[in-house]
């Protein structure tokens, strides 16, 4: 994995996140909080999980002592969460851009649910993107269930094609 490809993954992730933020800004508070059967039982909780995971990976990469998952204690508004998300996107992009390519195989150790894990840095970036994609798919289904249909295409091929324009 080289710097160019890892940055493409980060840029794609943030491009999709920006698309989703535009969708979320169009839904009302009732749609945001409506209970829906899924991994997380509302759009709000699913988005909080997506943002929390992206944010905690930055903490893992920085070897932050005792990183806290945002989803464990966030009680703010949709607007507040979107602001946190935008800052996290900037932090994500800046961290990956500044991370030395020669350290892509560096082992990142982290704890999830009191279990210790280790992966190479580049693998963690791929995992973070894959994890976000999984939950974004759930989010689209949930948004459809609350009658939101004003989607844009967020497929990776669309990103590459639009990037050329």
Coordinates of C-alpha atoms in Angstrom, one line a residue:
X1 CA 0.0 0.0 0.0
X2 CA 1.4 3.4 -0.9
X3 CA 0.6 6.9 0.2
X4 CA -1.4 7.7 -2.9
X5 CA -3.8 4.8 -2.4
X6 CA -4.2 5.3 1.3
X7 CA -5.0 9.0 0.7
X8 CA -7.6 8.0 -2.0
X9 CA -9.3 5.8 0.6
X10 CA -9.3 8.7 3.1
X11 CA -10.5 11.1 0.6
X12 CA -13.3 8.7 -0.6
X13 CA -14.4 8.2 3.0
X14 CA -14.7 11.9 3.6
X15 CA -16.4 12.5 0.3
X16 CA -19.1 10.0 1.2
X17 CA -19.4 11.4 4.7
X18 CA -20.0 14.9 3.2
X19 CA -22.7 13.4 1.0
X20 CA -24.4 11.8 4.1
X21 CA -24.2 15.1 6.0
X22 CA -26.1 16.8 3.2
X23 CA -28.8 14.1 3.4
X24 CA -29.0 14.4 7.2
X25 CA -29.4 18.1 7.0
X26 CA -32.6 17.5 5.1
X27 CA -34.3 15.3 7.7
X28 CA -36.3 16.5 10.7
X29 CA -35.7 15.7 14.4
X30 CA -38.6 13.1 14.3
X31 CA -36.9 11.3 11.4
X32 CA -33.5 11.6 13.1
X33 CA -34.7 9.9 16.3
X34 CA -37.4 7.5 15.0
X35 CA -36.9 3.9 16.2
X36 CA -36.0 1.5 13.4
X37 CA -34.9 -2.1 13.7
X38 CA -31.2 -2.3 12.8
X39 CA -27.8 -2.6 14.4
X40 CA -28.5 0.7 16.0
X41 CA -32.1 1.6 16.5
X42 CA -32.3 5.1 14.9
X43 CA -30.6 7.2 12.3
X44 CA -29.1 9.3 15.2
X45 CA -27.6 6.2 16.9
X46 CA -26.2 4.8 13.6
X47 CA -24.6 8.2 12.7
X48 CA -23.2 8.5 16.2
X49 CA -21.6 5.1 15.9
X50 CA -20.1 5.9 12.4
X51 CA -18.6 9.2 13.8
X52 CA -17.5 7.5 17.0
X53 CA -15.6 4.8 15.2
X54 CA -13.9 7.2 12.9
X55 CA -12.9 9.4 15.8
X56 CA -11.6 6.6 18.0
X57 CA -9.4 5.3 15.2
X58 CA -7.6 8.6 15.2
X59 CA -7.1 8.2 19.0
X60 CA -5.8 4.6 18.4
X61 CA -3.4 5.9 15.8
X62 CA -2.2 8.7 18.1
X63 CA -1.9 6.1 20.9
X64 CA -4.2 8.3 23.1
X65 CA -4.4 6.9 26.6
X66 CA -7.9 5.6 27.4
X67 CA -9.7 6.6 24.2
X68 CA -13.4 7.1 24.7
X69 CA -16.0 6.0 22.1
X70 CA -18.2 9.1 21.4
X71 CA -21.2 6.8 21.2
X72 CA -20.7 5.8 24.9
X73 CA -21.7 9.3 26.1
X74 CA -22.9 11.6 23.3
X75 CA -26.3 13.2 24.1
X76 CA -26.1 16.3 21.8
X77 CA -28.1 17.4 18.8
X78 CA -27.9 16.4 15.2
X79 CA -26.2 19.8 14.5
X80 CA -23.6 19.2 17.2
X81 CA -22.9 15.7 16.0
X82 CA -22.4 16.9 12.4
X83 CA -19.9 19.5 13.6
X84 CA -18.0 16.8 15.5
X85 CA -18.1 14.7 12.3
X86 CA -16.7 17.5 10.1
X87 CA -13.9 18.1 12.6
X88 CA -13.2 14.4 12.7
X89 CA -13.1 14.3 8.9
X90 CA -10.5 17.0 8.9
X91 CA -8.5 15.3 11.6
X92 CA -8.7 12.0 9.7
X93 CA -7.5 13.5 6.5
X94 CA -4.7 15.5 8.2
X95 CA -3.5 12.5 10.2
X96 CA -3.3 10.1 7.2
X97 CA -1.7 12.8 5.0
X98 CA 1.0 13.4 7.6
X99 CA 1.6 9.7 8.4
X100 CA 4.9 8.5 7.0
X101 CA 4.6 5.9 4.3
X102 CA 7.5 4.0 5.7
X103 CA 5.3 3.4 8.9
X104 CA 2.4 1.9 7.1
X105 CA 3.3 -1.6 8.4
X106 CA 3.7 -0.2 11.9
X107 CA 1.6 -2.2 14.4
X108 CA -1.2 -0.3 16.0
X109 CA -2.5 -1.9 19.2
X110 CA -5.9 -1.1 20.6
X111 CA -8.5 -2.3 23.0
X112 CA -12.1 -3.0 22.1
X113 CA -14.5 -4.3 24.8
X114 CA -11.6 -5.1 27.0
X115 CA -10.0 -7.2 24.3
X116 CA -6.5 -6.4 22.9
X117 CA -6.0 -6.3 19.2
X118 CA -3.1 -5.4 16.8
X119 CA -3.0 -4.6 13.1
X120 CA -0.8 -2.8 10.7
X121 CA -1.6 0.9 10.3
X122 CA -2.6 0.5 6.6
X123 CA -4.9 -2.4 7.6
X124 CA -6.6 -0.2 10.2
X125 CA -7.3 2.5 7.6
X126 CA -8.8 -0.1 5.3
X127 CA -10.8 -1.6 8.2
X128 CA -12.1 1.9 9.2
X129 CA -13.3 2.5 5.7
X130 CA -14.9 -0.9 5.3
X131 CA -16.6 -0.6 8.7
X132 CA -18.0 2.8 7.8
X133 CA -19.2 1.5 4.4
X134 CA -21.1 -1.3 6.2
X135 CA -22.9 1.1 8.5
X136 CA -23.5 3.7 5.7
X137 CA -25.4 0.9 3.9
X138 CA -27.5 0.4 6.9
X139 CA -28.1 4.1 7.2
X140 CA -29.4 4.3 3.6
X141 CA -31.9 1.6 4.4
X142 CA -32.9 3.4 7.5
X143 CA -33.3 6.7 5.7
X144 CA -35.5 5.0 3.1
X145 CA -37.7 3.7 6.0
X146 CA -38.3 7.2 7.2
X147 CA -39.2 8.3 3.7
X148 CA -36.0 10.0 2.7
X149 CA -35.2 9.4 -1.0
X150 CA -33.0 12.4 -2.0
X151 CA -29.8 10.3 -2.3
X152 CA -26.7 10.9 -4.3
X153 CA -24.6 8.0 -5.6
X154 CA -21.7 7.3 -3.2
X155 CA -20.2 4.3 -4.9
X156 CA -16.4 4.2 -5.2
X157 CA -16.6 4.2 -9.0
X158 CA -18.7 7.4 -8.9
X159 CA -16.1 9.0 -6.6
X160 CA -13.3 8.2 -9.1
X161 CA -15.3 9.3 -12.1
X162 CA -16.4 12.6 -10.5
X163 CA -12.9 13.3 -9.3
X164 CA -11.7 13.4 -12.9
X165 CA -14.3 16.0 -13.8

